[in-house]
Short mmCIF file of C-alpha atoms and ligand atoms in Angstrom, two decimals:
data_model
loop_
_atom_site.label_atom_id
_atom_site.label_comp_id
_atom_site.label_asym_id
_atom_site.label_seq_id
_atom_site.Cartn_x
_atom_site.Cartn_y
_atom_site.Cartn_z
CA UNK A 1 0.00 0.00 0.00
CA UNK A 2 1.27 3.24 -0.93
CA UNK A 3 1.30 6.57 1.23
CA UNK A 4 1.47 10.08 1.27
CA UNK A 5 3.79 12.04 3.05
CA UNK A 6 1.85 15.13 4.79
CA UNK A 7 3.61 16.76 7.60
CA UNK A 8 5.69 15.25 10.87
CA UNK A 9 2.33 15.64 12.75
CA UNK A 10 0.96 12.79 11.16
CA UNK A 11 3.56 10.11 11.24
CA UNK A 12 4.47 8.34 14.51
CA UNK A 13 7.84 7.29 16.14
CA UNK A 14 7.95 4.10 14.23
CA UNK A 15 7.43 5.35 10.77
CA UNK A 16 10.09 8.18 11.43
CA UNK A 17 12.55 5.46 12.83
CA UNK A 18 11.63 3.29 9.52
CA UNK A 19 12.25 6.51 6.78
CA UNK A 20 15.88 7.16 9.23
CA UNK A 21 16.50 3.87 9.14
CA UNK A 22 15.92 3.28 5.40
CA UNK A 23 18.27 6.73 4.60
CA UNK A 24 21.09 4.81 6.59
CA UNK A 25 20.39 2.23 4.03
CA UNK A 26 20.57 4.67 1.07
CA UNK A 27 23.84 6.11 2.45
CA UNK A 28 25.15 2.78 2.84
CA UNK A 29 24.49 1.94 -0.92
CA UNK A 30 24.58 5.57 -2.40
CA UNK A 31 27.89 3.98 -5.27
CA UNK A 32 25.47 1.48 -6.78
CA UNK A 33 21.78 2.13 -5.22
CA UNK A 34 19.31 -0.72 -6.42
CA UNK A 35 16.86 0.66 -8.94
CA UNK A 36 13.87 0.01 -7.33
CA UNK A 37 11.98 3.20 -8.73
CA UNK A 38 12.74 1.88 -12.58
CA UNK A 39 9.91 2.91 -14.87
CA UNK A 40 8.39 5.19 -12.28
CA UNK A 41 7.38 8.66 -12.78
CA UNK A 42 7.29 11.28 -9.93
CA UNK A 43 6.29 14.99 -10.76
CA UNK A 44 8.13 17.84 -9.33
CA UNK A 45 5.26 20.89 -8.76
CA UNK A 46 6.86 23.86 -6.95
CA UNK A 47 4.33 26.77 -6.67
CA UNK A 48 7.58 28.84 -4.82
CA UNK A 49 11.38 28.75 -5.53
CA UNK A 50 13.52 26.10 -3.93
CA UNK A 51 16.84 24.74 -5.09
CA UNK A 52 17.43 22.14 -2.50
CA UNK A 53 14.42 20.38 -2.29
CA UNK A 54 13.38 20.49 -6.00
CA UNK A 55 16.96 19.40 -6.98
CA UNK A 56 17.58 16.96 -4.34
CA UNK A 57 13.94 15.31 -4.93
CA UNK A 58 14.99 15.30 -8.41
CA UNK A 59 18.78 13.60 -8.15
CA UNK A 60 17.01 11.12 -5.36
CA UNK A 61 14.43 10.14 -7.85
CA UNK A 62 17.16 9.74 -10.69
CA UNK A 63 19.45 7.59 -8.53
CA UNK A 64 16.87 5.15 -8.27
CA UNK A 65 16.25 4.63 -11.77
CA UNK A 66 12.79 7.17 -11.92
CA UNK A 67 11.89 9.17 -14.55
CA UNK A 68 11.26 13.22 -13.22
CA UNK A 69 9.11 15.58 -14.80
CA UNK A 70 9.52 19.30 -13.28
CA UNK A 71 6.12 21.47 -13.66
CA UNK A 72 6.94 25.37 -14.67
CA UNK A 73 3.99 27.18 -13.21
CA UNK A 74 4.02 29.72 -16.21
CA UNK A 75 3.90 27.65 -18.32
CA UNK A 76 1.26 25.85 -17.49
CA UNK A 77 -2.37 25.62 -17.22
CA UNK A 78 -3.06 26.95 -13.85
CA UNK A 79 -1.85 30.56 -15.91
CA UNK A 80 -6.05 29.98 -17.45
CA UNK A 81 -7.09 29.20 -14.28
CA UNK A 82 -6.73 25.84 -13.59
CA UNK A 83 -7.05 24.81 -9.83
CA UNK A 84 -4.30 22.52 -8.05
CA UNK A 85 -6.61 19.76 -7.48
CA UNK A 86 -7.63 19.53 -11.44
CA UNK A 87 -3.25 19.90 -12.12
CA UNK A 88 -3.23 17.49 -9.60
CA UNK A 89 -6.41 14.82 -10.73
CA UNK A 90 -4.82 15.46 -14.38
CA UNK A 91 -1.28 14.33 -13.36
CA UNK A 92 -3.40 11.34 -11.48
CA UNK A 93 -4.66 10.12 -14.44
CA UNK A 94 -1.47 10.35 -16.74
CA UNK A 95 0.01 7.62 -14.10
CA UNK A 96 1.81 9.47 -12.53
CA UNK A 97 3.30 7.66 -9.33
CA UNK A 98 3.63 10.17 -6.94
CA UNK A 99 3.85 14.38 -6.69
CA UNK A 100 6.09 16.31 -4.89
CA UNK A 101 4.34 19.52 -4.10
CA UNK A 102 5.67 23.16 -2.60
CA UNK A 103 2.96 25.66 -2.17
CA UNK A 104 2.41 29.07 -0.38
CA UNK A 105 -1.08 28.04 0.97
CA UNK A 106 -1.28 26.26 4.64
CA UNK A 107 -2.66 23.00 4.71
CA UNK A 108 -3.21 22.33 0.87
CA UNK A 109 -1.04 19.02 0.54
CA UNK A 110 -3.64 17.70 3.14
CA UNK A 111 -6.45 18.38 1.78
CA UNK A 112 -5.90 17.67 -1.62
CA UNK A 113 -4.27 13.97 -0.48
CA UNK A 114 -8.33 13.02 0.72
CA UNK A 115 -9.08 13.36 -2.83
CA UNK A 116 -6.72 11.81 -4.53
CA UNK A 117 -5.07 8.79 -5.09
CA UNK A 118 -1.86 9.39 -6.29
CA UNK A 119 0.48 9.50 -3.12
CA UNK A 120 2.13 13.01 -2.24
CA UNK A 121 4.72 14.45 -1.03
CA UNK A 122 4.91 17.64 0.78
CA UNK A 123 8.25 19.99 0.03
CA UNK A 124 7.28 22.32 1.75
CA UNK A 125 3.59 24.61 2.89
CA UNK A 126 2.63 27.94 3.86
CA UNK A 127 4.06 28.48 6.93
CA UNK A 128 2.99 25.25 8.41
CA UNK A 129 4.90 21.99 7.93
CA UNK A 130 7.89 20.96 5.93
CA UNK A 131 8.59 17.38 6.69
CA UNK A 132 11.21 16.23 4.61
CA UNK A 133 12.94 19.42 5.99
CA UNK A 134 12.68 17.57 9.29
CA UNK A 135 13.63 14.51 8.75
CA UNK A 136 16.51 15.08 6.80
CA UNK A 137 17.60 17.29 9.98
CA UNK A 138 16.49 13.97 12.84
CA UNK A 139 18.99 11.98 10.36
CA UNK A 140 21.80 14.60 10.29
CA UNK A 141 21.52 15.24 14.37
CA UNK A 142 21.55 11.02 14.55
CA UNK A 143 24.27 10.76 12.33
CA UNK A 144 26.13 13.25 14.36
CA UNK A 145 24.88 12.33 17.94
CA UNK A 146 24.18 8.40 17.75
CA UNK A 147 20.69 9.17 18.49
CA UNK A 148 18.19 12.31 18.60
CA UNK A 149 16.77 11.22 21.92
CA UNK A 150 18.28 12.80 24.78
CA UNK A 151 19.58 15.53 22.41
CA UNK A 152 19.03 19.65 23.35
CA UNK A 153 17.98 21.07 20.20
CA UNK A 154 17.63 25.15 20.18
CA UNK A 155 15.80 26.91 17.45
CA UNK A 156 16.39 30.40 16.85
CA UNK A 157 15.14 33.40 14.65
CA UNK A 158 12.20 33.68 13.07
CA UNK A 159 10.32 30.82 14.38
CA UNK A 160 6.57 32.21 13.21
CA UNK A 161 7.21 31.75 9.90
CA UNK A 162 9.21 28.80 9.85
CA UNK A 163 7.76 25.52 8.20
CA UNK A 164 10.33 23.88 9.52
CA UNK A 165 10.32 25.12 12.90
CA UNK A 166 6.88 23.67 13.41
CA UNK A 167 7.97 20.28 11.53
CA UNK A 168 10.41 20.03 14.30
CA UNK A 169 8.06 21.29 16.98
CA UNK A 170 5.87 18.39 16.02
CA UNK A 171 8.74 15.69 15.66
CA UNK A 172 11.59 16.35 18.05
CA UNK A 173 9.76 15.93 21.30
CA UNK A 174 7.93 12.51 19.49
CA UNK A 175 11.61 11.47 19.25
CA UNK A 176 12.50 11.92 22.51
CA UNK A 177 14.58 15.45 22.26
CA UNK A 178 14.53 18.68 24.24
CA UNK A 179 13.32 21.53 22.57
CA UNK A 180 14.55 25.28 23.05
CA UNK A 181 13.13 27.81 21.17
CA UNK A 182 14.85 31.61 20.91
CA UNK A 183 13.91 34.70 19.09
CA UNK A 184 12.25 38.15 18.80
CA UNK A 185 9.19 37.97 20.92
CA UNK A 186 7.52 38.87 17.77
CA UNK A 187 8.69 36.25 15.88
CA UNK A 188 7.51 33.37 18.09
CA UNK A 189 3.82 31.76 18.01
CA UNK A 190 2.19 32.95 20.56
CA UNK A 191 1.14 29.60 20.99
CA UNK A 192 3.09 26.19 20.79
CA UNK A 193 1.95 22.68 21.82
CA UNK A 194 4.05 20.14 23.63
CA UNK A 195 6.93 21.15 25.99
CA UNK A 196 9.07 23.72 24.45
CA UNK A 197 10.97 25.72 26.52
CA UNK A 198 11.79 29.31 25.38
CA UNK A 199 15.27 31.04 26.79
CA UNK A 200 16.58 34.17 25.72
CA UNK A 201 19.44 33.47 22.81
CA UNK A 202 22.82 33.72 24.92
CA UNK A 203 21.27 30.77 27.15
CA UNK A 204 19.81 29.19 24.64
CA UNK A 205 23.21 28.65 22.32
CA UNK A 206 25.08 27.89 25.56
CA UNK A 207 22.48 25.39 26.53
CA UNK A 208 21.94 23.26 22.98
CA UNK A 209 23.64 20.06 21.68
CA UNK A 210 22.38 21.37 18.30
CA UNK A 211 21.74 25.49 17.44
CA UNK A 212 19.47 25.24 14.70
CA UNK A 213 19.38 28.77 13.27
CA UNK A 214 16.32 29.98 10.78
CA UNK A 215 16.15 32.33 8.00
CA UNK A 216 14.67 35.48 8.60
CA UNK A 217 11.80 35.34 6.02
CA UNK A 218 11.10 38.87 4.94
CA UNK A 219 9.48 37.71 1.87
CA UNK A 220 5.91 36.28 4.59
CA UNK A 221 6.05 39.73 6.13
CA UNK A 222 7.11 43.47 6.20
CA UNK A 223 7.82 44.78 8.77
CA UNK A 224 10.77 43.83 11.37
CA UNK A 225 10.66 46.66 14.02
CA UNK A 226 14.45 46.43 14.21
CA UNK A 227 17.37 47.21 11.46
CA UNK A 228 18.99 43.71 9.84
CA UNK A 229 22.00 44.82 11.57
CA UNK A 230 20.07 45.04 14.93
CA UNK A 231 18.63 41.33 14.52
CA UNK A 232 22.08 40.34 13.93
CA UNK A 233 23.38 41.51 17.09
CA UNK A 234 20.91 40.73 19.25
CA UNK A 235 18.74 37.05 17.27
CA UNK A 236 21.90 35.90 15.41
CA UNK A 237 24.48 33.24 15.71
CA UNK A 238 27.45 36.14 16.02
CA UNK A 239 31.26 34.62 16.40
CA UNK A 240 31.32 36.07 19.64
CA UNK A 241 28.13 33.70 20.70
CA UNK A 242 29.32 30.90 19.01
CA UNK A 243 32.16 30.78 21.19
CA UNK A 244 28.99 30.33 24.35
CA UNK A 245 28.07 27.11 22.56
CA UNK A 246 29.06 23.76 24.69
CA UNK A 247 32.30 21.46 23.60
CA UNK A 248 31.02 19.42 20.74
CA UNK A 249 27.38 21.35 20.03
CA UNK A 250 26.96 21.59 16.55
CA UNK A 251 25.38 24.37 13.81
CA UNK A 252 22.56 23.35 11.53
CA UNK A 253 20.26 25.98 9.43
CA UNK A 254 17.97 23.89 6.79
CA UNK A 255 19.03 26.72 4.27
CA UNK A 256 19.22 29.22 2.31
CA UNK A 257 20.87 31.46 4.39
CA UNK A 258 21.57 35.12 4.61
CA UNK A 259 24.91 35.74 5.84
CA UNK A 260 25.21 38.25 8.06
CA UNK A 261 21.69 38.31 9.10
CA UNK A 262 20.63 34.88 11.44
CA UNK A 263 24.19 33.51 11.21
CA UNK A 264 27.65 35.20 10.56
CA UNK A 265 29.45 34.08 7.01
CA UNK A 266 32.38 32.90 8.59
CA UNK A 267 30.38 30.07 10.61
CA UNK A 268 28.51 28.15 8.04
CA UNK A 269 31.42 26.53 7.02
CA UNK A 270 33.21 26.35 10.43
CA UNK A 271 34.36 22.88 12.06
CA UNK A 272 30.96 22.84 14.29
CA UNK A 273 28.68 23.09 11.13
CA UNK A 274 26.86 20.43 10.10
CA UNK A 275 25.01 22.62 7.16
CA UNK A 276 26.62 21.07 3.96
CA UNK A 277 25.84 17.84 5.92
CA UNK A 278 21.94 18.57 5.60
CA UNK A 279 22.30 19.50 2.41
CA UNK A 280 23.78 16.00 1.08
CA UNK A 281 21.68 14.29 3.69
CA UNK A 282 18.41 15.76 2.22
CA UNK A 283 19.05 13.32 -1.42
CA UNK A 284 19.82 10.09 1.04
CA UNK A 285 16.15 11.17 3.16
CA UNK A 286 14.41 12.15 -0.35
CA UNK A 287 15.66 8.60 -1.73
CA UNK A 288 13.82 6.73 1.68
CA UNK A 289 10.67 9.32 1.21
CA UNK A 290 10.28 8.67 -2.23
CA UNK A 291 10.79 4.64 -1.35
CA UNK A 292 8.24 5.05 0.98
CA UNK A 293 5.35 6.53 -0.52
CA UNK A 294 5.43 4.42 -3.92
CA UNK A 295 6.08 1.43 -2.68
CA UNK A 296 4.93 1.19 1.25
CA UNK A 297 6.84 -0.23 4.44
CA UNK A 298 7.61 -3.60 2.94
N1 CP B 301 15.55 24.21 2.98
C1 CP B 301 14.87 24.39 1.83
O1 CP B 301 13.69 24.05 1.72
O2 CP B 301 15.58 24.97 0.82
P1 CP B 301 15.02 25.27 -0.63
O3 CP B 301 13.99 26.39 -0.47
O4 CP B 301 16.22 25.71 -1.43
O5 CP B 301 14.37 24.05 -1.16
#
């Protein structure tokens, strides 16, 4: 049986144990992976830009012998008014065997998955979940750590419009981590379910196993109340408060990044971060996603 991939809300421990587990197994054989995609089709429909996800969905589905088709939104029919669900029904019927989908509007992957029956994937929604995000971050802190339970995992910057931020809120506790969350007041939901402790940054970066920075997203709103400059100073991941962060704590940010603005240039490539790591993780946990919703937990 085949399934869709929604959001980290929706999958328990064990099926987030089975996709890390089956990424180990894609690292393990990423020289000659089997081709157990051959003759399969996904389709790659980004509504917003992305060059990670889109081109590691894209290498992950190639490496495993599928066929990709990438969607151009202006060139397409939505431009005469076609809705996602009849892109989606139409890509359905052409046999299709499963859609990755990124898309400004919360919640749309879900609804549109009790409708159809071709699985999906969601790379990414609104300001709500972005799953494969997530769990390309649980395998990076595991490969790192041994484990994610146990782990202190601070997130900091602009948490309210992270998707990722609430992937993780959803996930990391489920997996047994401690969660720290850090930024403008502003910038933080004002509410968050499970137990997530918030600490002011200084404590928070001195206090984490992981510092998981965030992109300030000043394409979801307007207006910041403080200069760039400002944020830096006070809500970034400065040299001066890296040096806080405990003996062997590490530096993740699920990208892009401005440097200069949540994190200082010099770091992201520093002996603590783990950044390029995500990024070459995030084809290994596309290649177990992909496994997963085509062909089940066999
Ligand atoms: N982290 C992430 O989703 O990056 P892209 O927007 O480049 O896909």
């Amino acid at each position: 049986m085949s399934n869709s991939l929604l959001g980290m809300a929706e999958l328990t421990r064990d099926q987030i144990n089975h996709l890390l587990e089956r990424t180990r197994f894609w690292q393990e054989h990423w020289q000659a992976p089997p081709q157990v995609l051959a003759n399969r089709t996904i389709a790659n429909l980004f509504f917003e830009p992305s060059t990670r996800t889109r081109f590691s969905f894209e290498m992950a589905a190639k490496r495993m012998g599928a066929h990709v088709l990438n969607f151009m939104e202006s060139a397409s029919s939505t431009t005469k008014g076609e809705s996602l669900y009849d892109t989606v029904k139409t890509l359905e019927a052409m046999g299709f065997d499963a859609v990755v989908i990124r898309h400004k509007e919360n919640g749309i992957v879900h609804s549109l998955a009790s409708l159809v029956d071709v699985p999906l994937i969601n790379a990414g929604t609104g300001t709500t979940e972005h799953p494969t995000q997530c769990l390309l971050d649980l395998y990076t802190i595991s490969q790192h750590f041994g484990t994610v339970k146990g782990i202190t995992v601070a997130i900091i910057g602009d948490i309210l419009h992270s998707r990722v931020a609430m992937s993780h809120l959803a996930a990391l506790p489920k997996m047994g981590a401690r969660v720290i969350i850090s930024g403008p007041r502003h910038l933080l939901p004002t509410e968050v379910l499970g137990p997530i402790e918030f600490w002011p940054i200084d404590q928070a970066v001195a206090e984490a196993d992981v510092v998981m920075m965030l992109r300030l997203q000043l394409e979801r709103f307007s207006d910041l109340a403080l200069s760039v400059d400002q944020y830096h100073r006070d809500y970034g991941l400065t040299e001066k408060r890296a040096k806080m962060m405990r003996p062997g704590a590490v530096i993740m940010h699920p990208g892009p990044v401005n440097r200069g603005v949540e994190i200082a240039g010099s770091l992201i490539e520093c002996e603590r971060s783990l950044i390029n790591r995500q990024v070459a993780n995030g084809v290994l946990t596309r290649m177990a996603i992909l496994e997963w919703v085509i062909q089940g937990e066999s």
